[in-house]
XYZ file of C-alpha atoms in Angstrom:
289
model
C -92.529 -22.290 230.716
C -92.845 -23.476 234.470
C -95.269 -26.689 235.047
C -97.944 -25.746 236.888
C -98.897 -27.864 239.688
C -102.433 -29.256 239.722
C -104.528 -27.940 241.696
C -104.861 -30.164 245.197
C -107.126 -30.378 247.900
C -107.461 -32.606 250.525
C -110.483 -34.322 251.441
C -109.655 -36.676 254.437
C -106.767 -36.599 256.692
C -104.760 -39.897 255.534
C -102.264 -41.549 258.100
C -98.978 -41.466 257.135
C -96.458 -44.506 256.342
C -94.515 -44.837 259.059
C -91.210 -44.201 257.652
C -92.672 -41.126 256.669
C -92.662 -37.467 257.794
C -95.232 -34.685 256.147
C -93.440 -31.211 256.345
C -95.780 -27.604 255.566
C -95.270 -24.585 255.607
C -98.623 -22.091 255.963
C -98.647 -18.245 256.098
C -101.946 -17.429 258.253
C -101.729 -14.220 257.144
C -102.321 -12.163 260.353
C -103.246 -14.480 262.169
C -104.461 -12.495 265.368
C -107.100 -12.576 268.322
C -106.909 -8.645 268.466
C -109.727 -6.250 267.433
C -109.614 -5.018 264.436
C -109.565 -1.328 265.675
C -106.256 -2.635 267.473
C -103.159 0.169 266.681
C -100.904 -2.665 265.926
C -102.969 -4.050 263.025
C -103.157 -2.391 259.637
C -106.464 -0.091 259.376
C -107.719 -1.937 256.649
C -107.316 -5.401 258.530
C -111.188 -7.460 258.811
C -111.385 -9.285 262.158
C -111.739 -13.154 261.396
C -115.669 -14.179 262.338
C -115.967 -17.723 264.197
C -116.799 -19.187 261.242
C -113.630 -18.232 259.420
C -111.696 -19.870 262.302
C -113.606 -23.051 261.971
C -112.961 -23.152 258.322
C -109.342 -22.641 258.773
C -109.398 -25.373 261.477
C -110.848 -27.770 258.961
C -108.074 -27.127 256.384
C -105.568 -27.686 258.980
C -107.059 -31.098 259.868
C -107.184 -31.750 255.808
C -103.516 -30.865 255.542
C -102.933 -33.910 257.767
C -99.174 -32.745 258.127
C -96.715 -33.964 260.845
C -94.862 -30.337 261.277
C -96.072 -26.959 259.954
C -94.014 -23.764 260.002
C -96.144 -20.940 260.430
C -95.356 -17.328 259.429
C -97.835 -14.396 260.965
C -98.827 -15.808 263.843
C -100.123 -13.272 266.941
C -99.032 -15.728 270.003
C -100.422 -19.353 270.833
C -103.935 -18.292 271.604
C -104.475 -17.136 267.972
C -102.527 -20.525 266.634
C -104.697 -22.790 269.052
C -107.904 -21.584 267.439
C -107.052 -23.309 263.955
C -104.425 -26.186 265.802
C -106.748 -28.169 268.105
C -103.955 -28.201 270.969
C -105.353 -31.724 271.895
C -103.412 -32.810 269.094
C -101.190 -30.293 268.503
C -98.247 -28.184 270.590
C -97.223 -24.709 269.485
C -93.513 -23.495 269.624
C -93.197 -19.344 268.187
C -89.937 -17.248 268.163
C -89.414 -15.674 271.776
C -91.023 -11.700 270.195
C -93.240 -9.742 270.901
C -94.582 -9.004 266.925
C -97.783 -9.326 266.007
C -96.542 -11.105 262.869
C -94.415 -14.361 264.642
C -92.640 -17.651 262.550
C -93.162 -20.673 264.701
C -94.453 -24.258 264.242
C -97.297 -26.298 264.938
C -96.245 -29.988 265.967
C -98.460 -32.980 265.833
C -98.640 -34.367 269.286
C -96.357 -37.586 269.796
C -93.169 -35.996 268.002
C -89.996 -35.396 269.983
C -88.967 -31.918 269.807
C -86.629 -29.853 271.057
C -87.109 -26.165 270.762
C -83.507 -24.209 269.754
C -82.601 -20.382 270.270
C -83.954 -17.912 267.988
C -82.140 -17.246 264.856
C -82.506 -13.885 266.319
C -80.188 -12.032 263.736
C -82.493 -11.943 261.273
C -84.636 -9.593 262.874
C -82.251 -6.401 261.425
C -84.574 -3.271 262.420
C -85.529 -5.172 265.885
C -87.013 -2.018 267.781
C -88.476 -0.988 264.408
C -92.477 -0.647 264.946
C -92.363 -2.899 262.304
C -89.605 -5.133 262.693
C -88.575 -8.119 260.915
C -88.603 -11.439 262.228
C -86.756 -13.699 263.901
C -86.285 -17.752 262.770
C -88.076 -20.376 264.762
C -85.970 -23.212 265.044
C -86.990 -26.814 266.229
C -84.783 -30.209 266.541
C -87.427 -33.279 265.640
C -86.491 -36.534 266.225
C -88.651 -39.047 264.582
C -89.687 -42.632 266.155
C -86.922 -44.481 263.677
C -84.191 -42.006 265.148
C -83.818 -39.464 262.363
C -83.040 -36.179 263.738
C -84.023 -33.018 261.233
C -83.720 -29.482 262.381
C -86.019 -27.009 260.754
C -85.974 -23.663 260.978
C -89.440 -21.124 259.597
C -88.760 -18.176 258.940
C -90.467 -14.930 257.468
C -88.037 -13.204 255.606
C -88.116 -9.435 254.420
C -90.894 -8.686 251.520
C -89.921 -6.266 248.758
C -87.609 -8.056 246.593
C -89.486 -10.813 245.015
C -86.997 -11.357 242.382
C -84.043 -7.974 241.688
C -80.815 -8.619 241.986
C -78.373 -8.152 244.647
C -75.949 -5.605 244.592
C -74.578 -2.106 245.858
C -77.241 -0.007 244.118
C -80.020 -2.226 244.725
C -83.296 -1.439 246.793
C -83.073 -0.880 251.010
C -84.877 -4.270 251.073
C -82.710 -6.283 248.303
C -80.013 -5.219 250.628
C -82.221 -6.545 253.552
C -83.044 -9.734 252.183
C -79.287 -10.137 251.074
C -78.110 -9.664 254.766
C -80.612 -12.249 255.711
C -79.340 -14.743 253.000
C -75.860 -14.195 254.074
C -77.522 -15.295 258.059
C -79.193 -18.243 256.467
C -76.275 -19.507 254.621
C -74.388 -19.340 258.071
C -76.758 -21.243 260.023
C -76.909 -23.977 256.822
C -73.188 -23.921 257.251
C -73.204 -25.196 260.708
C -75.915 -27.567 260.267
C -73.947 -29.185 257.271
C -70.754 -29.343 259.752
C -72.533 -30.937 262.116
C -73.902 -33.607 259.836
C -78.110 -33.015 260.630
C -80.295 -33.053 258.185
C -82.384 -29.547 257.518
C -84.803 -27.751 255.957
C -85.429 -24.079 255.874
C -88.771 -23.319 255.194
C -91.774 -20.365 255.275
C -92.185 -17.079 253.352
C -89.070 -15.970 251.588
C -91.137 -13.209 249.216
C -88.874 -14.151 247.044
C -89.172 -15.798 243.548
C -86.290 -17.795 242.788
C -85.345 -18.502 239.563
C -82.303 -20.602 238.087
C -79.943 -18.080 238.547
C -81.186 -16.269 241.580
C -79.308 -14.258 243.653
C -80.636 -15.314 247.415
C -80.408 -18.792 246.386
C -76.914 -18.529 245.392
C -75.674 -17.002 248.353
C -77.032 -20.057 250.704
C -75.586 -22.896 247.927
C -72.518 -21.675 248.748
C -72.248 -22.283 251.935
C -74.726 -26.400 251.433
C -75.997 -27.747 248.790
C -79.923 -27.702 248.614
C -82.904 -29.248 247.241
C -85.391 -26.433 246.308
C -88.835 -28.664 246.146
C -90.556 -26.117 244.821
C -88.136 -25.619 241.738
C -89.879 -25.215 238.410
C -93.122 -25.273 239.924
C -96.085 -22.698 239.573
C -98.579 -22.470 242.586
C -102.174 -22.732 242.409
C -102.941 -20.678 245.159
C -105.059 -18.482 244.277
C -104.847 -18.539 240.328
C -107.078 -17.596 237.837
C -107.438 -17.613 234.113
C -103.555 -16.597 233.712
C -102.578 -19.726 235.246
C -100.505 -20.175 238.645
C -97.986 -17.969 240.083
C -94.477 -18.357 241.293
C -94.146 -19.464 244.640
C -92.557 -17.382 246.960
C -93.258 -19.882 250.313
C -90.406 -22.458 249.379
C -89.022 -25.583 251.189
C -85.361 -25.713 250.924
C -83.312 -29.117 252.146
C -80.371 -29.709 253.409
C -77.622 -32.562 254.109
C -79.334 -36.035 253.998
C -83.164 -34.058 253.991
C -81.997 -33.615 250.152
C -82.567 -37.694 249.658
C -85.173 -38.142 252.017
C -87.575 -36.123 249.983
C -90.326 -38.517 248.230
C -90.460 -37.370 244.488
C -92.916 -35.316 243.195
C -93.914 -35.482 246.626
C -95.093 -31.163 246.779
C -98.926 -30.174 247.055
C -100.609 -27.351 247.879
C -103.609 -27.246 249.126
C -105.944 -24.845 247.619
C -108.856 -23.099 249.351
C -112.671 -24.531 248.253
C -114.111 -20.971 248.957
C -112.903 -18.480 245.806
C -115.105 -15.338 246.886
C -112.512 -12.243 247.369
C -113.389 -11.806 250.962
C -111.665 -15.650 251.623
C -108.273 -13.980 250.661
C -108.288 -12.206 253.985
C -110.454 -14.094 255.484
C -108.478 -17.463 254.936
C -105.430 -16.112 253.898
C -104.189 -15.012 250.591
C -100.911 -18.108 251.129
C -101.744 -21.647 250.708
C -99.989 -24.538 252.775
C -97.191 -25.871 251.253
C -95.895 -29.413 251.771
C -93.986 -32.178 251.241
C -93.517 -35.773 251.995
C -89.740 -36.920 253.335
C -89.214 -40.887 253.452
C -86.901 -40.896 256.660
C -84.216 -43.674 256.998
């Protein structure tokens, strides 16, 4: 049986130690400033009222993190309305989808943005298309340098195996491990640390496929591995997580132990699923050298 994390919310944005580095990553969940009757947007799609955006503001203060990778994120505009940009800068892959990885960066960080991990995007002039990888170099007061990449990988093969008679998207998501494992692969060579981190829609067990395909080319530290989520649960319990934090090279011992919260949502109505969004923010603590 997994563990199931407890269920965590945060009350007051705590300073962090200064050898210390909060990582999260949050799927906004269409995050968007365009009417709802917009052709781009799925029919069904609820515009977000003022006061949803003020709530979501007020979790994002709560999280208290020093980097988030977002997933679904309609350009800076929308991100600004729940990142105060006083305090916060914006970086999003170079697209024009509605759904966009990127990262929100507290203010006072050195960053350097990198190139798209563009191949990712497989069916780019799809309506539809997948998305690209954000990818940021941080450099932390103390000197540590830690590239991080968000990304929003293919949905539709939350946990089947890989193979030459599996599903159009296992095959999807298996090309996009195989991109992954390459871009580990150089970030190992050149000695950074890394993480990889955002919506995989993919469970990963012990003996997972997509997991197995990127440990072959670095080792890894999977920090949400044997975990349940409380995002969302109910009376069944929590639910595997399918946003994940993966690090790499010398992120692997940097990561404070049992270190992983999520921070659950104080409003349960159904409406807050959409609303809100129906992911949680995921994060963890790294102790940098």
């Amino acid at each position: 049986m997994r563990r199931i994390l407890p269920l965590l919310f945060l009350l007051l944005a705590t300073p962090l130690a200064a050898a210390e580095l909060k990582l999260a990553t949050w799927n906004i969940a269409w995050l968007t400033l365009r009417p709802a009757s917009d052709p781009a947007l799925p029919r069904n799609l609820e515009a977000r009222t003022p006061e949803d955006f003020r709530l979501l503001r007020g979790y994002a203060n709560r999280l208290a993190a020093d980097v988030v990778a977002l997933q679904e994120i309609d350009g800076e505009a929308a991100a600004a309305r729940v990142f105060d940009p006083a305090q916060w800068t914006i970086h999003l892959t170079d697209e024009e989808d509605v759904q966009r990885p990127g990262f929100a960066i507290r203010r006072g960080l050195r960053v350097t943005p990198q190139p798209d991990l563009r191949a990712l995007d497989l069916i780019p002039r799809a309506r539809f298309s997948l998305r690209r990888g954000a990818d940021i170099l941080v450099e932390a007061p103390g000197g540590a340098r830690l590239r991080l990449l968000s990304v929003h990988l293919d949905a539709g093969c939350r946990e089947e195996s890989f193979g030459r008679d599996s599903s159009r998207d296992c095959q999807q998501l298996e090309r996009q491990a195989r991109i992954l494992a390459e871009w580990a692969e150089a970030r190992q060579r050149e000695g950074v640390a890394f993480a990889i981190l955002g919506d995989f829609n993919r469970r990963m067990g012990e003996q997972d496929d997509f997991l197995a395909i990127l440990e072959e080319a670095a080792p890894l530290t999977r920090a949400t591995q044997g975990l349940s989520s409380p995002c969302w649960a109910d009376s069944r319990g929590g639910r595997p997580f399918i946003s994940h934090i993966l690090l790499g090279s010398a992120a692997r011992d940097w990561l404070v132990p049992r270190s992983l919260a999520v921070m659950v949502y104080a409003e349960r109505e159904r409406r807050y699923r959409q609303a809100l969004s129906d992911h949680c923010p995921v994060s963890v603590r790294l102790r940098l050298p």
